[in-house]
PDB file of C-alpha atoms in Angstrom:
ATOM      1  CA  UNK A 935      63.426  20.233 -40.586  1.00  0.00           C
ATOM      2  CA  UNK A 936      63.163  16.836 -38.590  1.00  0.00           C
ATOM      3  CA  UNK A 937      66.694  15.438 -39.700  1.00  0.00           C
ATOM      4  CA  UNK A 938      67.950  14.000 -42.819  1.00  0.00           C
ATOM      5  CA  UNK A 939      66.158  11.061 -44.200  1.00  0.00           C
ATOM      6  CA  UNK A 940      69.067   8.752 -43.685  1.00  0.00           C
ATOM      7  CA  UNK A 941      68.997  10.003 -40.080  1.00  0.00           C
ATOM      8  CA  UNK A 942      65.711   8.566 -40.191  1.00  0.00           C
ATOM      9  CA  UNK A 943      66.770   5.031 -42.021  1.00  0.00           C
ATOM     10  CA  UNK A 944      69.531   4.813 -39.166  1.00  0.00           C
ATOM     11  CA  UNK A 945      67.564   4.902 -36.567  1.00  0.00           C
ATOM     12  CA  UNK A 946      64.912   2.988 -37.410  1.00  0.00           C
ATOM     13  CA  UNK A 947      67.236  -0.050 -38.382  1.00  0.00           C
ATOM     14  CA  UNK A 948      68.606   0.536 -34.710  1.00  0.00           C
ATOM     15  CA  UNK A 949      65.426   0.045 -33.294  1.00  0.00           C
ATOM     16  CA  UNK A 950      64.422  -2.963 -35.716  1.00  0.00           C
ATOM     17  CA  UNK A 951      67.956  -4.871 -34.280  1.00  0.00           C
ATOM     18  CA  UNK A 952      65.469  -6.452 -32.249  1.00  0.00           C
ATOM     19  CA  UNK A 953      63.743  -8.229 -35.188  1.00  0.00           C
ATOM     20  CA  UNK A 954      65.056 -11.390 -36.874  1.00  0.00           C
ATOM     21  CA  UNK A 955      67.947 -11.413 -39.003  1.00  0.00           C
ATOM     22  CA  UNK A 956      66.328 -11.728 -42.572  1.00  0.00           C
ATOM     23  CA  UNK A 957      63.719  -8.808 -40.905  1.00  0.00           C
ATOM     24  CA  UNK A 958      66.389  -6.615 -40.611  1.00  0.00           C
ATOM     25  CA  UNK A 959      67.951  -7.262 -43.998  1.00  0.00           C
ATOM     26  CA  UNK A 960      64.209  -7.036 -45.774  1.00  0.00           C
ATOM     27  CA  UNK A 961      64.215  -3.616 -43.915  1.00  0.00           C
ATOM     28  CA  UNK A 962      67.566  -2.351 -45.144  1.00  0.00           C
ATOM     29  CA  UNK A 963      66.870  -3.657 -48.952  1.00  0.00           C
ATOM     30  CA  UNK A 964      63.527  -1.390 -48.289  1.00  0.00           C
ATOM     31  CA  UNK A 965      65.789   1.983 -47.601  1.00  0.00           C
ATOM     32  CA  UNK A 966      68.445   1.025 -50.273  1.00  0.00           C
ATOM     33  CA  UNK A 967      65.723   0.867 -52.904  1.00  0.00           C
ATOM     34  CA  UNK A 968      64.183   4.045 -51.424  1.00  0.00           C
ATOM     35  CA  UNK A 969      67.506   5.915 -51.585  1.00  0.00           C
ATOM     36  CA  UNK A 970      67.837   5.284 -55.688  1.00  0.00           C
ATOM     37  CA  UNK A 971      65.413   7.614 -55.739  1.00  0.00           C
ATOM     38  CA  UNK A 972      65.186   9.821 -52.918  1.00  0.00           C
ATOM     39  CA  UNK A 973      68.432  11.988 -51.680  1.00  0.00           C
ATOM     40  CA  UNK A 974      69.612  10.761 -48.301  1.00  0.00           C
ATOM     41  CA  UNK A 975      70.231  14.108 -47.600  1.00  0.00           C
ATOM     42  CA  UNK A 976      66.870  15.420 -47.676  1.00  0.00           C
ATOM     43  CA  UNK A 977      64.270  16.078 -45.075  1.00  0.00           C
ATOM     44  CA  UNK A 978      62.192  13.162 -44.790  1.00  0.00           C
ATOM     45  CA  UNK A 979      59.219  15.244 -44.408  1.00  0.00           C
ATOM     46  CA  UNK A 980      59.237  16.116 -47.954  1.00  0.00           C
ATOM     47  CA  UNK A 981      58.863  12.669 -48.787  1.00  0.00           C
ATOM     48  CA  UNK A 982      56.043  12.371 -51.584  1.00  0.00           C
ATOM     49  CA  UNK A 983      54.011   9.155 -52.411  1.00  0.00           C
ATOM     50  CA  UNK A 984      55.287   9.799 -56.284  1.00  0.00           C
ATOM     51  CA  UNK A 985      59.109   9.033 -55.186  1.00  0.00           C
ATOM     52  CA  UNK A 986      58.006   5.913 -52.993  1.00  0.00           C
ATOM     53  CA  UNK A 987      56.610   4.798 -56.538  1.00  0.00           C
ATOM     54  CA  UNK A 988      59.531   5.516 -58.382  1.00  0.00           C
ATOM     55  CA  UNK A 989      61.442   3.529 -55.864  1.00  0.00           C
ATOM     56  CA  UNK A 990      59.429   0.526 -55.766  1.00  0.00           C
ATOM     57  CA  UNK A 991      58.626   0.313 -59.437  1.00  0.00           C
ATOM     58  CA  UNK A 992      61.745  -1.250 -60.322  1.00  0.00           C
ATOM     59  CA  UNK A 993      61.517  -3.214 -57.972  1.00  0.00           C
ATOM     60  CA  UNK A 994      57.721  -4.396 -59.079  1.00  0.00           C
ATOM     61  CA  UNK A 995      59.577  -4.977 -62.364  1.00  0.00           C
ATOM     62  CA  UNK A 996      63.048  -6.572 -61.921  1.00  0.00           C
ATOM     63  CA  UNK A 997      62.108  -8.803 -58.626  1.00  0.00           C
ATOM     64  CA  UNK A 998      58.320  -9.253 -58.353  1.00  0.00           C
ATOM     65  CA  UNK A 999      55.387  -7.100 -56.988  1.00  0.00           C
ATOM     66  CA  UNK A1000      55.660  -9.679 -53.726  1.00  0.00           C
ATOM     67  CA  UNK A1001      59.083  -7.840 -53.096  1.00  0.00           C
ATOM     68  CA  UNK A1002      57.775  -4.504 -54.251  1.00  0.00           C
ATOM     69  CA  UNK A1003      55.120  -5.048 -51.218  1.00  0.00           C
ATOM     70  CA  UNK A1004      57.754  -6.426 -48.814  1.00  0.00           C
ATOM     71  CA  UNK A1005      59.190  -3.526 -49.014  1.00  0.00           C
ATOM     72  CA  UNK A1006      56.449  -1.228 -48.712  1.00  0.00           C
ATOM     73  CA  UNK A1007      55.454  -2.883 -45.480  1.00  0.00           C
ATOM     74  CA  UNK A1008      58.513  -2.211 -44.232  1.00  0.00           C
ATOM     75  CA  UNK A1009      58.598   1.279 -45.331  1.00  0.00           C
ATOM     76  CA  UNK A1010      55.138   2.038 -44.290  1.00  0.00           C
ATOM     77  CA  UNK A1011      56.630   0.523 -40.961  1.00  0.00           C
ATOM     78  CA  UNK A1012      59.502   2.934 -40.783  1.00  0.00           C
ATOM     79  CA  UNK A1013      57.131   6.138 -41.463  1.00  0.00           C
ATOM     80  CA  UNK A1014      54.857   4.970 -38.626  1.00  0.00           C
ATOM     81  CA  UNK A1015      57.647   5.052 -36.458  1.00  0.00           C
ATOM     82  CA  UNK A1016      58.814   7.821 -36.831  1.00  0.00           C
ATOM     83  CA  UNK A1017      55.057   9.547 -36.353  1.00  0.00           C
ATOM     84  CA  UNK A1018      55.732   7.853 -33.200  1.00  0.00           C
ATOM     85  CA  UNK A1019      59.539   8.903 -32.150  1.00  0.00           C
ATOM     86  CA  UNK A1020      60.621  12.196 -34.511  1.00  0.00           C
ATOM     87  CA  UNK A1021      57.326  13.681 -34.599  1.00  0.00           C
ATOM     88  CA  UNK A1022      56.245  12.878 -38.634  1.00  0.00           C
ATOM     89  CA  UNK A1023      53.291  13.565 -40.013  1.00  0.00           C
ATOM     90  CA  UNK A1024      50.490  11.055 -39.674  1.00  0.00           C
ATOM     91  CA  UNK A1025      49.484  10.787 -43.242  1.00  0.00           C
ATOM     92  CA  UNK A1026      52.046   7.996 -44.646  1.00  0.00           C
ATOM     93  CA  UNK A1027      53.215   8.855 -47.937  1.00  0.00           C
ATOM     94  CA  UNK A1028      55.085   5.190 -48.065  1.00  0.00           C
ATOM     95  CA  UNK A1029      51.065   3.796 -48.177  1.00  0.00           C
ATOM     96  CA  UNK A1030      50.883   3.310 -52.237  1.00  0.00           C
ATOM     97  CA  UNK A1031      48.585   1.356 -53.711  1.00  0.00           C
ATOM     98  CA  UNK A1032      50.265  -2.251 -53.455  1.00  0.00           C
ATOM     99  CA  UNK A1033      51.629  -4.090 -56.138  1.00  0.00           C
ATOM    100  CA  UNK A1034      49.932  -6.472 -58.569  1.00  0.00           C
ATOM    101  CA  UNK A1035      51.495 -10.225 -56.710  1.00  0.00           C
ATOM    102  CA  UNK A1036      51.381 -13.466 -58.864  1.00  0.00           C
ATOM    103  CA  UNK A1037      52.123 -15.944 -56.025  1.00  0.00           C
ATOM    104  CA  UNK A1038      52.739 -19.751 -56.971  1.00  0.00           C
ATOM    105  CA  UNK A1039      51.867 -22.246 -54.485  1.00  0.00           C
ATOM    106  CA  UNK A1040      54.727 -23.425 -52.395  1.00  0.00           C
ATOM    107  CA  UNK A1041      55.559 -26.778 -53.079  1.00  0.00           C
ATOM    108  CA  UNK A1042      55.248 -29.408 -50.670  1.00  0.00           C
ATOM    109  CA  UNK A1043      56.915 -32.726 -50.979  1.00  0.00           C
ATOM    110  CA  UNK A1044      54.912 -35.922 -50.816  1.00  0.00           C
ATOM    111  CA  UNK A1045      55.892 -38.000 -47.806  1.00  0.00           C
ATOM    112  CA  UNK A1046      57.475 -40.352 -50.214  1.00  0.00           C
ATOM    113  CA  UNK A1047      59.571 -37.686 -51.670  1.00  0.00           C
ATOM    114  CA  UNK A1048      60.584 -36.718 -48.312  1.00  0.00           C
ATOM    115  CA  UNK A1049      61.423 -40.225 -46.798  1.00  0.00           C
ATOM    116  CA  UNK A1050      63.372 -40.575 -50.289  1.00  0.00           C
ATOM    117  CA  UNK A1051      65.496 -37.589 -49.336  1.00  0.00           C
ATOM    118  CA  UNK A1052      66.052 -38.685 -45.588  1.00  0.00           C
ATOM    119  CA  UNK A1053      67.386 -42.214 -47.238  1.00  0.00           C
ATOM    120  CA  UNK A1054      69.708 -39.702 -49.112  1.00  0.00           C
ATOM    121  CA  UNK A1055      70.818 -38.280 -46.492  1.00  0.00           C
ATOM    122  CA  UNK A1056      73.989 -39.179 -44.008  1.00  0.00           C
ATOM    123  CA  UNK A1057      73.058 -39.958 -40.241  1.00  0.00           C
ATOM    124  CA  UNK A1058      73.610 -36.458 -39.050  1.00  0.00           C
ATOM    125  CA  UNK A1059      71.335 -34.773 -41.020  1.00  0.00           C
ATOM    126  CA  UNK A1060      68.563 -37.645 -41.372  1.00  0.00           C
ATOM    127  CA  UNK A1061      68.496 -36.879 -37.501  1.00  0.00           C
ATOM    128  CA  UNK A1062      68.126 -32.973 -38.424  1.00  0.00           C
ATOM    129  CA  UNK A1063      65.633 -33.962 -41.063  1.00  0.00           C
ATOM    130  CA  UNK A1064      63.316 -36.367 -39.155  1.00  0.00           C
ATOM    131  CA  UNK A1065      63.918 -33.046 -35.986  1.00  0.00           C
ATOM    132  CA  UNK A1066      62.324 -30.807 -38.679  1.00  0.00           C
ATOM    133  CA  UNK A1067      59.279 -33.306 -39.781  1.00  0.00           C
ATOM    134  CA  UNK A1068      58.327 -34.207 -35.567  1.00  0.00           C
ATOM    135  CA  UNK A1069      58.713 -30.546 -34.720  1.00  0.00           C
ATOM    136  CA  UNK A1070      56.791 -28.861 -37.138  1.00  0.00           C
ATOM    137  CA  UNK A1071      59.711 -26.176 -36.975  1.00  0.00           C
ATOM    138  CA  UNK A1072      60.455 -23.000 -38.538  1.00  0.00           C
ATOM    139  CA  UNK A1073      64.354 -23.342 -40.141  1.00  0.00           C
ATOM    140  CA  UNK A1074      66.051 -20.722 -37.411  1.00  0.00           C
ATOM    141  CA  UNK A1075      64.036 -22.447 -34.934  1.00  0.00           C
ATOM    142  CA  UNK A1076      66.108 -25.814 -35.313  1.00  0.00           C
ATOM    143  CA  UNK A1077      69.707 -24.075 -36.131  1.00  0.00           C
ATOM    144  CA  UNK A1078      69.229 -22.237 -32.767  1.00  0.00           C
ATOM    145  CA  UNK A1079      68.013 -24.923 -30.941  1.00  0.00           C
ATOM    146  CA  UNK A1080      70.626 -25.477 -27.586  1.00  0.00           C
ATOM    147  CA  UNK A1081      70.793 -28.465 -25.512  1.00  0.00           C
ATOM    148  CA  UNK A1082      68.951 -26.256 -22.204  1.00  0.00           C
ATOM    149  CA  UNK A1083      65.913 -26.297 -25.138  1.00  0.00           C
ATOM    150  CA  UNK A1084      65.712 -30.259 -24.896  1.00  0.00           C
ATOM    151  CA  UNK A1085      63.643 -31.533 -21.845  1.00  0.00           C
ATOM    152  CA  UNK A1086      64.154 -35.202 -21.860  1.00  0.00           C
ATOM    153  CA  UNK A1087      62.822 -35.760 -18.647  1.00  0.00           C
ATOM    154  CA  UNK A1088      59.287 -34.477 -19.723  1.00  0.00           C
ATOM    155  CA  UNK A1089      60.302 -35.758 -23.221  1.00  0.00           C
ATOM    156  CA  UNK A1090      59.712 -31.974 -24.772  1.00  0.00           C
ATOM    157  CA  UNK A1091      61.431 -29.253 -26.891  1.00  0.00           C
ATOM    158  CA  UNK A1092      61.551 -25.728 -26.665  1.00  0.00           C
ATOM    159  CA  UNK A1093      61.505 -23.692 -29.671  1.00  0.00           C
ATOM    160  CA  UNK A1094      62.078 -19.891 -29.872  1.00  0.00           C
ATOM    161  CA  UNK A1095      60.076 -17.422 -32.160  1.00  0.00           C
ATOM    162  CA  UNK A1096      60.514 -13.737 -33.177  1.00  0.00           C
ATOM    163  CA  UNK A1097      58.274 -13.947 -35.360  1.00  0.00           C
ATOM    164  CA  UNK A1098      55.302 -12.307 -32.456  1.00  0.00           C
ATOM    165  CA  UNK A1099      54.391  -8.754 -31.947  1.00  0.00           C
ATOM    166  CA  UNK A1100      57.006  -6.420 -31.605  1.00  0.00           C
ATOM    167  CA  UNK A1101      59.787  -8.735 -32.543  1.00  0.00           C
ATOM    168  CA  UNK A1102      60.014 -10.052 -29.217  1.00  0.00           C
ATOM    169  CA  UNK A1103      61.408 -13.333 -28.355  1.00  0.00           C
ATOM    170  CA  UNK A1104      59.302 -15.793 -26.937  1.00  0.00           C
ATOM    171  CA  UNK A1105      59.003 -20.129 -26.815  1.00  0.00           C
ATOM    172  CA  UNK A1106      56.753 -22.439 -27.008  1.00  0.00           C
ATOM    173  CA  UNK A1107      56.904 -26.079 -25.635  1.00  0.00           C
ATOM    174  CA  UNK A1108      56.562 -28.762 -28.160  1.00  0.00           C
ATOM    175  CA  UNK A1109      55.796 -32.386 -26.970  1.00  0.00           C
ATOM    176  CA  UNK A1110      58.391 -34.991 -28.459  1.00  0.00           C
ATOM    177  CA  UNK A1111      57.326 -37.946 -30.431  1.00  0.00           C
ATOM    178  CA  UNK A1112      58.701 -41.613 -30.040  1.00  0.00           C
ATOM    179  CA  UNK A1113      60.912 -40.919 -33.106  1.00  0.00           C
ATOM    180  CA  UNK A1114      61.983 -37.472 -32.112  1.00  0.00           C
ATOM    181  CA  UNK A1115      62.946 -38.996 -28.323  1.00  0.00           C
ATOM    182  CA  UNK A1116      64.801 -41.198 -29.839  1.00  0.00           C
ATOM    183  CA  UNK A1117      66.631 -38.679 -32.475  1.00  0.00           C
ATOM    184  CA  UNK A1118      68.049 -36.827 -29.541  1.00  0.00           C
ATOM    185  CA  UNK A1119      69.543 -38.881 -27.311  1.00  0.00           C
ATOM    186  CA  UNK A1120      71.452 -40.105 -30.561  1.00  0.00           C
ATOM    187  CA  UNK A1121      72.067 -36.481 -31.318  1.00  0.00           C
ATOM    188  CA  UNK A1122      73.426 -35.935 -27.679  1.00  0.00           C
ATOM    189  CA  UNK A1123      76.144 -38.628 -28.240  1.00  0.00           C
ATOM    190  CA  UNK A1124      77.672 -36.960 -30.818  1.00  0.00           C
ATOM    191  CA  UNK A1125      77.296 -33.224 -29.214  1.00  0.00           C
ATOM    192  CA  UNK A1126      80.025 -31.155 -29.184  1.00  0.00           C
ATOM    193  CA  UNK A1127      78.627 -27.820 -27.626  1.00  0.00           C
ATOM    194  CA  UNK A1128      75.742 -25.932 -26.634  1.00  0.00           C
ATOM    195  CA  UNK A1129      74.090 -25.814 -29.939  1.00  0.00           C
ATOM    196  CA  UNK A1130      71.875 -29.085 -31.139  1.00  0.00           C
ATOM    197  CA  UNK A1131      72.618 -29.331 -34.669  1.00  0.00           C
ATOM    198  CA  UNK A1132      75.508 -26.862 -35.509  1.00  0.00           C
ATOM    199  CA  UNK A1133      77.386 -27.122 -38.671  1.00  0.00           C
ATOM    200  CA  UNK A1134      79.669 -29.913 -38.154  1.00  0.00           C
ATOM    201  CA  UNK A1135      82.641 -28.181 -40.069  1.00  0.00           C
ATOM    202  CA  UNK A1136      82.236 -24.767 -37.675  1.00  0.00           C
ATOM    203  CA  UNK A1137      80.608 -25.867 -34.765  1.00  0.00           C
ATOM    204  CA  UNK A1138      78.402 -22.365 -35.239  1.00  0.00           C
ATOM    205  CA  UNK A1139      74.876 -22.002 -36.111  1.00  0.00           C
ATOM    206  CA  UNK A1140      74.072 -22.942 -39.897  1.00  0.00           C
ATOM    207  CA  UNK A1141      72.599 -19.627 -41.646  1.00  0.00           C
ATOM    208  CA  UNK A1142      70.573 -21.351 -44.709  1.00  0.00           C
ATOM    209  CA  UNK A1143      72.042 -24.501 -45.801  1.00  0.00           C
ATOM    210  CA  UNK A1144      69.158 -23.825 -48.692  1.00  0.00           C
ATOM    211  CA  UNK A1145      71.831 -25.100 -51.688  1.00  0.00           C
ATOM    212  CA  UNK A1146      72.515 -28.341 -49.545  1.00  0.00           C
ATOM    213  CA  UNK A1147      68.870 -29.578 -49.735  1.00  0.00           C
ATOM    214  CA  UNK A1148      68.883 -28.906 -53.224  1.00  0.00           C
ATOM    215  CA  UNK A1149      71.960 -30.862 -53.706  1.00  0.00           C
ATOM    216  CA  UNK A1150      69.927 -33.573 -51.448  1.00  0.00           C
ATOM    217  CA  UNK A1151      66.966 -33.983 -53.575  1.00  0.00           C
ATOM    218  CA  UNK A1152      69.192 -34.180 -56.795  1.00  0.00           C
ATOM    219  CA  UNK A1153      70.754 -36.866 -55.376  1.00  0.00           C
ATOM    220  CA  UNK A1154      67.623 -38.870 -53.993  1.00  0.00           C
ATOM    221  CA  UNK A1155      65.860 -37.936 -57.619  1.00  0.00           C
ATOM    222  CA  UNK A1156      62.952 -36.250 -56.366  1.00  0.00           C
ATOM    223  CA  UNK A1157      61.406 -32.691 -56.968  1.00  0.00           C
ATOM    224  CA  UNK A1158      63.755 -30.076 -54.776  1.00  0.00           C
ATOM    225  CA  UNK A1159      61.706 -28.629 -51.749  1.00  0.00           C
ATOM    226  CA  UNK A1160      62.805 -26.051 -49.184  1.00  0.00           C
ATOM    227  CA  UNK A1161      63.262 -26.778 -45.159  1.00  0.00           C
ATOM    228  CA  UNK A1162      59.596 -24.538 -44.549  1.00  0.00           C
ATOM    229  CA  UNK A1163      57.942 -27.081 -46.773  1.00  0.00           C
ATOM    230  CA  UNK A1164      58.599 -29.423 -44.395  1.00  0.00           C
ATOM    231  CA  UNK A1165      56.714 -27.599 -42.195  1.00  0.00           C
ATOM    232  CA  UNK A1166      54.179 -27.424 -44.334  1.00  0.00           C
ATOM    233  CA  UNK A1167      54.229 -31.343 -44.697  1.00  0.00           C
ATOM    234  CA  UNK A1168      54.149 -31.987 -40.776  1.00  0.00           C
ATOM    235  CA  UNK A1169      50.863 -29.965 -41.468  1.00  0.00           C
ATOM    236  CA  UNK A1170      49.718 -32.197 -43.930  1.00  0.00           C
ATOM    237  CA  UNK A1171      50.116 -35.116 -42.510  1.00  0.00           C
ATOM    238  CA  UNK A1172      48.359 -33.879 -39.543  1.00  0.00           C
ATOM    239  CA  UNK A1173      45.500 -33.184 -41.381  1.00  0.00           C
ATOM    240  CA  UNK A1174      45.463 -36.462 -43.011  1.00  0.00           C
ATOM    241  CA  UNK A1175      44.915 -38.083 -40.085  1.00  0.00           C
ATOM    242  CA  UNK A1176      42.208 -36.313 -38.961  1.00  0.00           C
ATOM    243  CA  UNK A1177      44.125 -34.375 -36.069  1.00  0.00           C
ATOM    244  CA  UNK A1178      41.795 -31.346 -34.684  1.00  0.00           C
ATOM    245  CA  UNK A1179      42.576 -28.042 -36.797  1.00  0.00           C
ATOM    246  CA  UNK A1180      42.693 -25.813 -33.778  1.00  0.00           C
ATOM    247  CA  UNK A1181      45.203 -28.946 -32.263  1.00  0.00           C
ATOM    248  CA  UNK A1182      47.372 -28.092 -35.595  1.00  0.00           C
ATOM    249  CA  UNK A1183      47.629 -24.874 -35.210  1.00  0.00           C
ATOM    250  CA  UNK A1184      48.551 -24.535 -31.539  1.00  0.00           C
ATOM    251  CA  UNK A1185      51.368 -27.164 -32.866  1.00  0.00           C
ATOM    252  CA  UNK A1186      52.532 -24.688 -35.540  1.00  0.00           C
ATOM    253  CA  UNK A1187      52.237 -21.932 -32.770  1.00  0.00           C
ATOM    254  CA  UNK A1188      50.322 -19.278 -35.197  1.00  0.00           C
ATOM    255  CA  UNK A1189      48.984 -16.676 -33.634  1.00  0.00           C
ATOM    256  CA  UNK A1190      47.449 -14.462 -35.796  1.00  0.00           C
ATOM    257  CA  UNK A1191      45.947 -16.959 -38.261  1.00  0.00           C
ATOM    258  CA  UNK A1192      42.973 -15.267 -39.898  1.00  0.00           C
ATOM    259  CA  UNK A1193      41.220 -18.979 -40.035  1.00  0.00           C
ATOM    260  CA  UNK A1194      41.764 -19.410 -36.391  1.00  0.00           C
ATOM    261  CA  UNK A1195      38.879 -19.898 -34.879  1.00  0.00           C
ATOM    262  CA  UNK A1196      36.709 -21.180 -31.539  1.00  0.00           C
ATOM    263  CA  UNK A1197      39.043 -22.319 -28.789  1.00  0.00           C
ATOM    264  CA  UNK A1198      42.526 -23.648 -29.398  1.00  0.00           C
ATOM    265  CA  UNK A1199      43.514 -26.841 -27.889  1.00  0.00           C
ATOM    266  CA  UNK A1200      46.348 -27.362 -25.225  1.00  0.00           C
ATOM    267  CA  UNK A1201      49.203 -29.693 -25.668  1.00  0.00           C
ATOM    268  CA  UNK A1202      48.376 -31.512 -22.832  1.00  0.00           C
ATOM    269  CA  UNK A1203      47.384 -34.398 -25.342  1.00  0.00           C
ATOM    270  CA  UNK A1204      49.332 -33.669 -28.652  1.00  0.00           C
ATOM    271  CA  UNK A1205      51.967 -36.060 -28.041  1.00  0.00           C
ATOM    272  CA  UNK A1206      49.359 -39.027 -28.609  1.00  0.00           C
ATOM    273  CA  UNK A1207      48.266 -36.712 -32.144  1.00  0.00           C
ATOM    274  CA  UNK A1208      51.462 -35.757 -32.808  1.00  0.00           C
ATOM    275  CA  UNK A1209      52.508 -39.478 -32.959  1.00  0.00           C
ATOM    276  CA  UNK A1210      51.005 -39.304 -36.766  1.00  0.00           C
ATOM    277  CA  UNK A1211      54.356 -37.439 -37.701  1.00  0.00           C
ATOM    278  CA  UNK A1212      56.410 -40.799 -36.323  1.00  0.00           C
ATOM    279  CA  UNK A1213      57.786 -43.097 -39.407  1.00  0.00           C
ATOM    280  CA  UNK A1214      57.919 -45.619 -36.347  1.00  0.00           C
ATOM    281  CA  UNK A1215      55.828 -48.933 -37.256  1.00  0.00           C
ATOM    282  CA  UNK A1216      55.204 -47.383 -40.633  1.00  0.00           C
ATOM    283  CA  UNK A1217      56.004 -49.110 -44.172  1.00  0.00           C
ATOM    284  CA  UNK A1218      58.977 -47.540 -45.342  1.00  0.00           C
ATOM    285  CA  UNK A1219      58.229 -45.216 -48.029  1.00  0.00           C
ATOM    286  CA  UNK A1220      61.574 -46.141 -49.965  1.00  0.00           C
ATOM    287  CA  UNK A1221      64.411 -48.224 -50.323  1.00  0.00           C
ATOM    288  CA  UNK A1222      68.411 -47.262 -49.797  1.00  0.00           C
ATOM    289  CA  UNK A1223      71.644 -48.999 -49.906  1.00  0.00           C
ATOM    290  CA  UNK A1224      72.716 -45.825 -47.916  1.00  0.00           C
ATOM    291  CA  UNK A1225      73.223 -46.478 -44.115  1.00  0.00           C
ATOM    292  CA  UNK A1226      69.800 -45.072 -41.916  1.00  0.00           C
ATOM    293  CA  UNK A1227      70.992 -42.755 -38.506  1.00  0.00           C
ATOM    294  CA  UNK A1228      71.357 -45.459 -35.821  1.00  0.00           C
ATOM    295  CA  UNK A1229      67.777 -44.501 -34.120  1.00  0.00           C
ATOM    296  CA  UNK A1230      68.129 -46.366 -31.135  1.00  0.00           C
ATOM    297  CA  UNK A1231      64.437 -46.778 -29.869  1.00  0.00           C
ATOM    298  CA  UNK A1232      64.540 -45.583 -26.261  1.00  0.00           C
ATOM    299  CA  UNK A1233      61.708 -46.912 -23.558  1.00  0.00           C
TER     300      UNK A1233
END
């Protein structure tokens, strides 16, 4: 006997404290599902695709086979590391057939819809808004952010991943637009610590602040959208204005992209692209009685 299978769960998520947050907590849901079925008591060795079934199932069924398969990544994960560490077998009994996935298209606003929202919006978070749209960022990437991330003297941003092999930590530079220049030195004035947007109530690091866009596109009366569709419409816009693919994706620092292909362009000249993203010298998209952030333009 290798150990009980919660042994096994224990020190796996140990080892996995190195992954993001939500990582971690998609890897514990994985084992809490698991142990419905399977005692925690037992030796993991006697672990039989049939109860991985059983365990996921429900799951399939009451969530969605997307979650079903989350989780069996994550278990298939944990066996494998344990091959490697406490000596399992290599044949994976957590490697079921996946789930059946219906997957919706995420919805991405139009820029209209977007610039509608940022008019909704008060000055601090238009500024944490019009952060998101310049940056291209993932949401953790901009609630971590510190003040040692902002260059202003090279007029760049650094933005931290752990979403790379491994779980390791590691940043990217990211040129700043006109707009985004600009957004930051406002920001700075009104900085109270090390973070660059914390939650102004806390002063800590926001965690999701999901239910407060929602609450902003109800009040600006457009179709709700989450902070990665942003993301998804710095992309678009990109695109739109003919900005090189491989230039696009070296901006949305993928890399593991199955479409990737050829060489990727260097940033060396991506502030000039990225100046697509910048609503400066654009029509406004919409019209507010609300009060814009004071966006001082900075030479």
């Amino acid at each position: 006997m290798t150990g009980y299978a919660i042994d096994w769960a224990t020190q796996y998520l140990d080892f996995a404290q190195k992954f993001a947050s939500r990582t971690i907590w998609e890897k514990k849901a994985a084992f809490k599902a698991l142990f419905k079925v399977v005692d925690p008591g037992s030796d993991p060795i006697a672990l039989q695709p049939g109860k991985v079934l059983n365990a996921l199932q429900p799951v399939s069924k009451s969530q969605s086979g997307h979650a079903a398969n989350k989780m069996r990544k994550n278990l298939v994960a944990a066996w494998y590391w344990g091959v490697k560490y406490l000596s399992f077998p290599e044949k994976n009994p957590c490697q079921i057939d996946r789930f059946p996935e219906t997957k919706s298209p995420r919805y991405v606003p139009s820029e209209q819809d977007f610039w509608a929202a940022y008019d909704a919006a008060n000055p601090y978070d238009q500024r944490m808004l019009l952060a998101y749209l310049n940056t291209a960022a993932r949401k953790r990437e901009l609630f971590g952010m510190t003040w040692a991330d902002v260059d202003f003297d090279n007029r760049r941003v650094r933005l931290w991943t752990a979403k790379r092999e491994g779980g390791a930590k590691e940043f990217d530079w990211i040129p700043m637009t006109d707009d985004l220049f600009a957004t930051m030195v406002e920001q700075r004035k009104h900085a109270r610590g090390d973070l660059v947007f914390p939650d102004p109530e806390t002063g800590e690091a926001f965690t999701s602040r999901q239910h407060y866009l929602e609450r902003l596109c109800k009040r600006a009366k457009v179709r709700t959208f989450c902070w990665h569709a942003i993301r998804h419409l710095s992309a678009s816009i990109l695109i739109q204005n003919q900005v090189p693919l491989p230039t696009i994706q070296k901006i949305l620092r993928h890399k593991n992209l199955t479409t990737t292909q050829g060489y990727i362009h260097e940033l060396d000249n991506a502030r000039d692209l990225m100046a697509a993203l910048s609503r400066t010298n654009k029509s406004p998209r919409t019209r507010s009685s609300r009060p814009r952030a004071d966006l001082v333009a900075v030479k």
